[in-house]
mmCIF file of C-alpha atoms in Angstrom:
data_model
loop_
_atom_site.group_PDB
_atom_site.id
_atom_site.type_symbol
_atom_site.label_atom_id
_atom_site.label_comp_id
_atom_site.label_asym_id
_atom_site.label_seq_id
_atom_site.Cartn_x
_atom_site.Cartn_y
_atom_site.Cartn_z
ATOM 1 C CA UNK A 1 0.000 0.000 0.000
ATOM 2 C CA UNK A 2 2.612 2.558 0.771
ATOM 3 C CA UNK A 3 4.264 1.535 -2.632
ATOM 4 C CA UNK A 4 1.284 2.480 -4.333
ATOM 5 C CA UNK A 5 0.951 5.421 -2.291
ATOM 6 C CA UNK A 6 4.418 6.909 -3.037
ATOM 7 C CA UNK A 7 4.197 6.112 -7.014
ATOM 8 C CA UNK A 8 0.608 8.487 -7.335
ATOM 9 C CA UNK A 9 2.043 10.913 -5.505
ATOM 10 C CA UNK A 10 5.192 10.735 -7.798
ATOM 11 C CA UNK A 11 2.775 11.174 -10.931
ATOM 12 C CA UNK A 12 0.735 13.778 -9.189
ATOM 13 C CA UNK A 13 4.085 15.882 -8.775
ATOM 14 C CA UNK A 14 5.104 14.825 -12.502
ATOM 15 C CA UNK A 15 2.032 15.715 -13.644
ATOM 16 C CA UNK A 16 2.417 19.526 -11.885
ATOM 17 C CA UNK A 17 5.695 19.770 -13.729
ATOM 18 C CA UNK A 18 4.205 19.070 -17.053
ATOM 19 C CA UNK A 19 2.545 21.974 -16.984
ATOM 20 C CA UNK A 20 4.685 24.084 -16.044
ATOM 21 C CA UNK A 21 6.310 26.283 -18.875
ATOM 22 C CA UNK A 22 9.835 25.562 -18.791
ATOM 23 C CA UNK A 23 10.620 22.306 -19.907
ATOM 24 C CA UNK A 24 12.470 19.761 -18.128
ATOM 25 C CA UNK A 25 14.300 17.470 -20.591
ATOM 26 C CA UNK A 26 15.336 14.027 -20.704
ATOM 27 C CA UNK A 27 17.566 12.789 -23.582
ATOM 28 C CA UNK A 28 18.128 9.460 -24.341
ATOM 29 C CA UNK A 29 20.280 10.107 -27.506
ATOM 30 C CA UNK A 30 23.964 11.655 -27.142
ATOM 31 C CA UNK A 31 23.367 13.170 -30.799
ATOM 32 C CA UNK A 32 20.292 15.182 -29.256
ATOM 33 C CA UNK A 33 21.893 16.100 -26.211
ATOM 34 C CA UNK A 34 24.602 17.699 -28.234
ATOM 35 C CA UNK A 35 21.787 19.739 -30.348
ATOM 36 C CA UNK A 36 20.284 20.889 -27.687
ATOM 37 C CA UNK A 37 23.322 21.946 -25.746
ATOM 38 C CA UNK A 38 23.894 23.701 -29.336
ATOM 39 C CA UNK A 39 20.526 25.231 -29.182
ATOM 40 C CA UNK A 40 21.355 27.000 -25.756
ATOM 41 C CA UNK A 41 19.331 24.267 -23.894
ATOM 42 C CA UNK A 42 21.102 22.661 -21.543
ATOM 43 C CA UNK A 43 19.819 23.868 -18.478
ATOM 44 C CA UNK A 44 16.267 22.603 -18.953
ATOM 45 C CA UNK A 45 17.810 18.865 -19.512
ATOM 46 C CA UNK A 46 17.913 17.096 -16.352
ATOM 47 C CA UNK A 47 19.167 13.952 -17.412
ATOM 48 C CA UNK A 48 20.589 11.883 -20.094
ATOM 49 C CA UNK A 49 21.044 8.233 -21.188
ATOM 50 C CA UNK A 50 24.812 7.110 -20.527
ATOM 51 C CA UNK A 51 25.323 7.716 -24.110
ATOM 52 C CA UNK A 52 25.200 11.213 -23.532
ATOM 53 C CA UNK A 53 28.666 12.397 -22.235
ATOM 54 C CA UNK A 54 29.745 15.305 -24.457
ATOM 55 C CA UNK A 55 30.091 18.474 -23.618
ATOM 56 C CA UNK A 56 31.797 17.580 -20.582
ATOM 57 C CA UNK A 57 29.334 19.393 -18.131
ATOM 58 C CA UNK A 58 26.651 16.644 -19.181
ATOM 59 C CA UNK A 59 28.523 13.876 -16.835
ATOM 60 C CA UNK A 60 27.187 15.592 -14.144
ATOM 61 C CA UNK A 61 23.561 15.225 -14.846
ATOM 62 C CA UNK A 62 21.687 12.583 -13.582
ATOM 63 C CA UNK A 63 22.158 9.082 -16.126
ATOM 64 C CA UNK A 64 18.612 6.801 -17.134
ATOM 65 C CA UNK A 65 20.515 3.915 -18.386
ATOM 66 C CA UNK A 66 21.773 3.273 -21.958
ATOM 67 C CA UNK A 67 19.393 4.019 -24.595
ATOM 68 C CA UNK A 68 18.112 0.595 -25.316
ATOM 69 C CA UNK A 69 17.209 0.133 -21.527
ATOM 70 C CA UNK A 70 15.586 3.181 -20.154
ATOM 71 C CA UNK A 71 14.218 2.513 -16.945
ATOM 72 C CA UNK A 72 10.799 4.162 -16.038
ATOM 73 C CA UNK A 73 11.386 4.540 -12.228
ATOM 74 C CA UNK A 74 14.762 6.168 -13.037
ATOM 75 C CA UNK A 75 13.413 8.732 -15.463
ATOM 76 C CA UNK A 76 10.177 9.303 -13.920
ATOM 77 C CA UNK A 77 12.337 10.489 -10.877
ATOM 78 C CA UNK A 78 14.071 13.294 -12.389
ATOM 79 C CA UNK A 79 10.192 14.889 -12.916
ATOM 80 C CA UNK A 80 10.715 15.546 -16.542
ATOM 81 C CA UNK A 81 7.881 17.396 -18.703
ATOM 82 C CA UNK A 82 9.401 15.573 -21.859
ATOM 83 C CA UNK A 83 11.466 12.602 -22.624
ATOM 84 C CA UNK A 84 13.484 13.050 -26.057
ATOM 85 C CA UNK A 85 15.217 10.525 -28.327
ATOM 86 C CA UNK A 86 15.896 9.095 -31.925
ATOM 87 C CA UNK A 87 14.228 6.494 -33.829
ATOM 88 C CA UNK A 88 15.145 4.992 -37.303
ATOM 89 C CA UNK A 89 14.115 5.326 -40.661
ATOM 90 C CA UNK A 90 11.734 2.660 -40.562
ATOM 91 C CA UNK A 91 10.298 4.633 -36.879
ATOM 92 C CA UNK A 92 11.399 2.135 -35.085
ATOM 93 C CA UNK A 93 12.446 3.871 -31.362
ATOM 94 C CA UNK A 94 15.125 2.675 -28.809
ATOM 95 C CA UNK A 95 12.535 3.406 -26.541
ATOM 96 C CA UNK A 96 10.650 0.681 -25.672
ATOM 97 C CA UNK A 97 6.675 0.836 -26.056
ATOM 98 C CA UNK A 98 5.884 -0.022 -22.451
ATOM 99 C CA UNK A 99 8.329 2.100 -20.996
ATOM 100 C CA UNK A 100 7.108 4.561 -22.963
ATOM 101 C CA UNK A 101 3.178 4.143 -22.529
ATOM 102 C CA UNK A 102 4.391 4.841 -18.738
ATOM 103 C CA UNK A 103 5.996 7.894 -19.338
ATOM 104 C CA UNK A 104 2.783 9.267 -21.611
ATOM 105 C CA UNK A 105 0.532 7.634 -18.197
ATOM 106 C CA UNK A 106 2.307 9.793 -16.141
ATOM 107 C CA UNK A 107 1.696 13.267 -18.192
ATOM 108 C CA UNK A 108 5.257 13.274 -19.908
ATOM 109 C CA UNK A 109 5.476 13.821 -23.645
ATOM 110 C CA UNK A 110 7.333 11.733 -25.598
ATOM 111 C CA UNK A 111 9.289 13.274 -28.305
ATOM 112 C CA UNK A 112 11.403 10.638 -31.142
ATOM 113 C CA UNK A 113 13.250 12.484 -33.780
ATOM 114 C CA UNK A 114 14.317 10.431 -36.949
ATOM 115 C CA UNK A 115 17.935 9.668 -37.292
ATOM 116 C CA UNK A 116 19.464 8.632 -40.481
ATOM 117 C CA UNK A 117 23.346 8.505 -40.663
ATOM 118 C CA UNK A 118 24.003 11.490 -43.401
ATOM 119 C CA UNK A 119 24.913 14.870 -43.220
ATOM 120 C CA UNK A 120 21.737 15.749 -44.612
ATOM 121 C CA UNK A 121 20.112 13.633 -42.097
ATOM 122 C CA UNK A 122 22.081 15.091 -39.374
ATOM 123 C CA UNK A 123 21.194 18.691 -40.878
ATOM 124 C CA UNK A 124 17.396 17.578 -40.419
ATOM 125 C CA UNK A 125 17.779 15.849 -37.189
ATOM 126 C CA UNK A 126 19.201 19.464 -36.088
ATOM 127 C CA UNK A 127 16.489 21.406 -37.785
ATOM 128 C CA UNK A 128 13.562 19.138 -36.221
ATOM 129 C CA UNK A 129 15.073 19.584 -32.247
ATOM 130 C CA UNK A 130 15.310 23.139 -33.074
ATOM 131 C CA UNK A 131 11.612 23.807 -34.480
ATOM 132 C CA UNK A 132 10.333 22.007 -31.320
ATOM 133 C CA UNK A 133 11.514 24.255 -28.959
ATOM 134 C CA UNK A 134 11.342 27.100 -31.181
ATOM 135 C CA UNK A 135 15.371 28.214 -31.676
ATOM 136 C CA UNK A 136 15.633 28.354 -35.729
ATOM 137 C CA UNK A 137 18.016 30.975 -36.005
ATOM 138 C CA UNK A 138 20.426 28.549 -33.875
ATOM 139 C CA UNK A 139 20.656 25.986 -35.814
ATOM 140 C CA UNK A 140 21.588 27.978 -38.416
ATOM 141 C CA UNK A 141 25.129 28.411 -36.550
ATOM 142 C CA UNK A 142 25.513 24.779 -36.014
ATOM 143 C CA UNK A 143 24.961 23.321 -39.799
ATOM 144 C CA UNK A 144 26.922 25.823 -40.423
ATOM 145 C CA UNK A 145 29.944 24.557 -38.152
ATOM 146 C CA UNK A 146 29.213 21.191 -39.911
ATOM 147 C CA UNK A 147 29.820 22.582 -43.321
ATOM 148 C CA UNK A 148 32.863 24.221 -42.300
ATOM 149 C CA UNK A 149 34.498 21.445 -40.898
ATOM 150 C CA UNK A 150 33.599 18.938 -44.252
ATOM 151 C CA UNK A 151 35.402 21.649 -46.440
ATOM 152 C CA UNK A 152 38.490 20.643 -44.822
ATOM 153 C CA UNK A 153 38.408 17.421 -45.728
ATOM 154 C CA UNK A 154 41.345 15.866 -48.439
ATOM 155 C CA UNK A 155 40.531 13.688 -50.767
ATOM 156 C CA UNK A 156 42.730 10.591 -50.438
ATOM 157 C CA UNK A 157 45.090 9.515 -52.652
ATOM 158 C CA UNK A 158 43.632 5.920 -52.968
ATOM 159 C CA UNK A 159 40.414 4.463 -51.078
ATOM 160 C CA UNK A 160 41.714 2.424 -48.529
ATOM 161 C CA UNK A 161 40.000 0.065 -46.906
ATOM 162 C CA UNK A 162 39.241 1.009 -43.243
ATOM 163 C CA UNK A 163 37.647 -2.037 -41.019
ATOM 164 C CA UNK A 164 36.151 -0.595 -37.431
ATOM 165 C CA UNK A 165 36.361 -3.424 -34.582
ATOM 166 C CA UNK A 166 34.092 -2.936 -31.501
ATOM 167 C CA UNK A 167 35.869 -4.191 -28.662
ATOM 168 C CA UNK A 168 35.235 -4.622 -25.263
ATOM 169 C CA UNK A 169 37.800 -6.618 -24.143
ATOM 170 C CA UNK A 170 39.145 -9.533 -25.806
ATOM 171 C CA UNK A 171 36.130 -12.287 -25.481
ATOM 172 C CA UNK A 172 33.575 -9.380 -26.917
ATOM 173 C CA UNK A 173 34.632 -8.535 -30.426
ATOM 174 C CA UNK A 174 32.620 -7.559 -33.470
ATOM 175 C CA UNK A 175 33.021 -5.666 -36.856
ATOM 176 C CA UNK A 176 30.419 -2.722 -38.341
ATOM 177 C CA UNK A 177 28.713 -3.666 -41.911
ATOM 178 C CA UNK A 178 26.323 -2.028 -43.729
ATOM 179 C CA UNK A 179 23.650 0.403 -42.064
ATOM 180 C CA UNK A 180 26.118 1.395 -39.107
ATOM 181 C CA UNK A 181 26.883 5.137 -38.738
ATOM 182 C CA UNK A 182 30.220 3.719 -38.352
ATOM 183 C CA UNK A 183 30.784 3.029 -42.273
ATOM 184 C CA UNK A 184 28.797 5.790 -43.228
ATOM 185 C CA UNK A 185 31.690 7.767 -41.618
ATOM 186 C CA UNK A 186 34.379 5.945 -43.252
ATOM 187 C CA UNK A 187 32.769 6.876 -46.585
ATOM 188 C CA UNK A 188 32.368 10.005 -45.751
ATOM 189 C CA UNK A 189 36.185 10.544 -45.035
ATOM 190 C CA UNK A 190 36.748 8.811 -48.055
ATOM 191 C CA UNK A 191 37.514 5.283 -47.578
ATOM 192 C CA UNK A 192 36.052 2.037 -47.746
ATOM 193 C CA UNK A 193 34.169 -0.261 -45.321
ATOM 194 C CA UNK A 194 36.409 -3.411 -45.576
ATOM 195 C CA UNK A 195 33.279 -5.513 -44.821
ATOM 196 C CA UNK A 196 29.783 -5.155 -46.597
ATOM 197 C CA UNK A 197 28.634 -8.929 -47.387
ATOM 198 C CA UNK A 198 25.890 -8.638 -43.910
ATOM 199 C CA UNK A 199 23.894 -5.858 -42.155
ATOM 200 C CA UNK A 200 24.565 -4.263 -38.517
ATOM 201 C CA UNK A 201 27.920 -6.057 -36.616
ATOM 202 C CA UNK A 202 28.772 -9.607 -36.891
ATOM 203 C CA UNK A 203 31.286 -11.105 -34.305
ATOM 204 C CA UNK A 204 35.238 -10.829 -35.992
ATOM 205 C CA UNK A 205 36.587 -14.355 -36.947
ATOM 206 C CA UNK A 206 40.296 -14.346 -38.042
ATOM 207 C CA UNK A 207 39.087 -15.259 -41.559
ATOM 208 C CA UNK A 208 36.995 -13.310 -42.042
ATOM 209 C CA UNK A 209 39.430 -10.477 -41.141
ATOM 210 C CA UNK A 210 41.849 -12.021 -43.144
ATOM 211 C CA UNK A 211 39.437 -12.026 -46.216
ATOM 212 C CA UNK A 212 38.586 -8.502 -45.182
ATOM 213 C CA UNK A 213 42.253 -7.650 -45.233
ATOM 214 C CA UNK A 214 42.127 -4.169 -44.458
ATOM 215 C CA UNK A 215 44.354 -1.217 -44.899
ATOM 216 C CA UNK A 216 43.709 0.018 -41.362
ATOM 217 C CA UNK A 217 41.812 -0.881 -38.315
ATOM 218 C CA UNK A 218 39.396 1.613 -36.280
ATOM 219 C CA UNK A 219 38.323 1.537 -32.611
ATOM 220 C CA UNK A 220 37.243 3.712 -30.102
ATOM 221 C CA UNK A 221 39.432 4.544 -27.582
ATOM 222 C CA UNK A 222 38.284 2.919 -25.145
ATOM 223 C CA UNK A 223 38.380 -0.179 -27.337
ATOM 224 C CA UNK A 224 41.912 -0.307 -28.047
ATOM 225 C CA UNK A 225 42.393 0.352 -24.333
ATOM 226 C CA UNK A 226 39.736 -2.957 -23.458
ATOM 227 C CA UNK A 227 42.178 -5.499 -25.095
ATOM 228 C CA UNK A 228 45.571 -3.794 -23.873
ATOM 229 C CA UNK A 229 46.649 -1.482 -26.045
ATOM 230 C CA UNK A 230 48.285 -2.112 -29.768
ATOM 231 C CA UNK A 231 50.483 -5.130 -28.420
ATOM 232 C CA UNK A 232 46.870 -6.738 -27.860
ATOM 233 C CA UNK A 233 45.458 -5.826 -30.610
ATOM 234 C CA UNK A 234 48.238 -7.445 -32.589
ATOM 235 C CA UNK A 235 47.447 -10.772 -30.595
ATOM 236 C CA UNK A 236 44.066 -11.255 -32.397
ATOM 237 C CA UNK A 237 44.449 -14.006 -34.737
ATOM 238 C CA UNK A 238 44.327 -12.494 -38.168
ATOM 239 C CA UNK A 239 45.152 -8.981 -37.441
ATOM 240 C CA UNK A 240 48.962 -9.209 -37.685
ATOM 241 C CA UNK A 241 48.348 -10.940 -41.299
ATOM 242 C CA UNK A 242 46.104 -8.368 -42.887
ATOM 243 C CA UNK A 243 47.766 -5.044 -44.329
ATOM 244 C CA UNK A 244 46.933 -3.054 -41.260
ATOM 245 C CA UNK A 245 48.484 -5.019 -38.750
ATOM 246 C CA UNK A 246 51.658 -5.656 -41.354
ATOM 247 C CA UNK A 247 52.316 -1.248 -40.890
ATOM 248 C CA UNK A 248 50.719 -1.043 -37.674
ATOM 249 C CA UNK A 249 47.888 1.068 -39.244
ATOM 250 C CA UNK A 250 45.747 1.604 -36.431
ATOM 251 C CA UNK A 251 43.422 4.003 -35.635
ATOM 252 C CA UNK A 252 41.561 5.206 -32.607
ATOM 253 C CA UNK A 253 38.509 7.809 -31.913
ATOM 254 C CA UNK A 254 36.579 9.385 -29.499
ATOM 255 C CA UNK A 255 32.752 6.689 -29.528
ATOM 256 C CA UNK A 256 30.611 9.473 -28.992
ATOM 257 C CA UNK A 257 32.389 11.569 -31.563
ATOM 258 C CA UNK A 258 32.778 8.693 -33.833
ATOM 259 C CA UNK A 259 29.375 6.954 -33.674
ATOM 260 C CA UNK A 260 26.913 10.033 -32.984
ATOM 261 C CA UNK A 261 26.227 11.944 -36.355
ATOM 262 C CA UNK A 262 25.299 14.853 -34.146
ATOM 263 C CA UNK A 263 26.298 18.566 -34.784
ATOM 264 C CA UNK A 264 30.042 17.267 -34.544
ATOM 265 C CA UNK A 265 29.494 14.769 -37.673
ATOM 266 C CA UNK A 266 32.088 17.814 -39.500
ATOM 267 C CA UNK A 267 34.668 17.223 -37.058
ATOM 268 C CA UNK A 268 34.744 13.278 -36.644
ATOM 269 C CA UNK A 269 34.767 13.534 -40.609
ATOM 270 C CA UNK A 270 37.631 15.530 -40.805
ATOM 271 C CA UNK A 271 39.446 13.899 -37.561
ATOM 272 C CA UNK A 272 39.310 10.787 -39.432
ATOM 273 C CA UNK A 273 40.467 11.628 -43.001
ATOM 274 C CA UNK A 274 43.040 13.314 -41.154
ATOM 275 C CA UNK A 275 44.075 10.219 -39.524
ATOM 276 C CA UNK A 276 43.790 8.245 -42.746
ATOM 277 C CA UNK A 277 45.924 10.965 -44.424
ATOM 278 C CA UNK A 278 49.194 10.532 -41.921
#
């Protein structure tokens, strides 16, 4: 009884917030708390999904969980007015439908801005967050970073082909096909995704990285660091064989800044055809 008690008087309060006129804002997407930080925004967001970590000011907000495992009780907590995200082209939402019929339930809106890894996409994406809470002129300012950045960019001299391992730790290893922002950022620096024969990630064999045989291998930082630096990486069966691993072509980058097509999709751009470019 006292359970039930103490969750309607939580919705009573969350229900008082929603109606007040300054929003409180939970994102559940690291590319949308970056837009709205952008947007001058980031003191109505009260919390953010653990994917959420840049600026570095954001760490200090209250976390929901990752973005594939919001919890209700977590969120609902925080007293939010709106709960923000991504979905994908097809509308299909991290969010998952019960956790979010709870949040609607309890008078919070529910807001899922399409995603698609492009610049134009990530143009749009900006463009949508901004018409919702009504700053225009500001996103202006940051396609316009995004465009300045992507100028910079040098065409390569050949395509090379760039493989990206996700790695956490040495029994968890898998490689990004097609549909992952990850090889829609390789193309856009100008390489090649060294795999493209299955959709999503698939778990690394060493022949299929053999097959694959890339020209370098990408990680996140924390990645490279998960499997003991390049002297483990070299230990993977397969790597030291392929062309990469032969010249020690590795490369490392920033996940969020890597992975999250948000206003900073210019920079990771032109941070990795730089890299490719040494």
């Amino acid at each position: 009884m006292k359970k039930l008690i103490l969750g309607y008087l939580l919705l009573c309060n969350i229900s008082l917030f929603a109606q007040t006129k300054t929003p409180r804002i939970v994102s559940i997407s690291g590319a949308v708390t970056e837009i709205l930080v952008g947007l001058g925004l980031q003191n109505q967001i009260v919390g953010t999904d653990v994917t959420s970590n840049y600026p570095a000011s954001i760490e200090k907000l209250p976390k929901v969980g990752h973005n594939r495992g919001i919890g209700a009780e977590a969120t609902l907590a925080l007293q939010p007015t709106i709960v923000i995200g991504t979905k994908d082209e097809k509308g299909t939402s991290f969010l998952k439908p019960e956790v979010e019929s709870q949040f609607k339930s309890a008078g919070v809106k529910v807001q899922m801005f399409t995603q698609t890894y492009t610049v134009e996409g990530t143009k749009k994406l900006i463009d949508e967050v901004a018409s919702y809470f009504g700053k225009k002129v500001e996103a202006q300012r940051l396609k316009q970073q995004i465009d300045i950045a992507l100028k910079q960019v040098k065409k390569l001299k050949s395509s090379p082909k760039v493989l990206f391992i996700y790695a956490r730790g040495m029994g968890a290893l898998s490689v990004a096909g097609n549909g992952t922002s990850v090889k829609s950022l390789i193309e856009l620096a100008g390489a090649q995704n060294a795999v493209n024969d299955f959709e999503n990630f698939k778990p690394l064999t060493p022949e299929a990285l053999v097959a694959a045989n890339p020209d370098y291998i990408l990680l996140f930082d924390s990645g490279l660091e998960s499997i003991d630096g390049t002297a483990g990486l070299l230990k993977i069966p397969g790597v030291a064989q392929t062309n990469a691993g032969k010249k020690k072509q590795f490369i490392t980058m920033d996940g969020a800044l890597l992975t999250g097509f948000g206003p900073r999709v210019g920079l990771a751009v032109l941070e990795l055809n730089k890299k490719i470019n040494l």
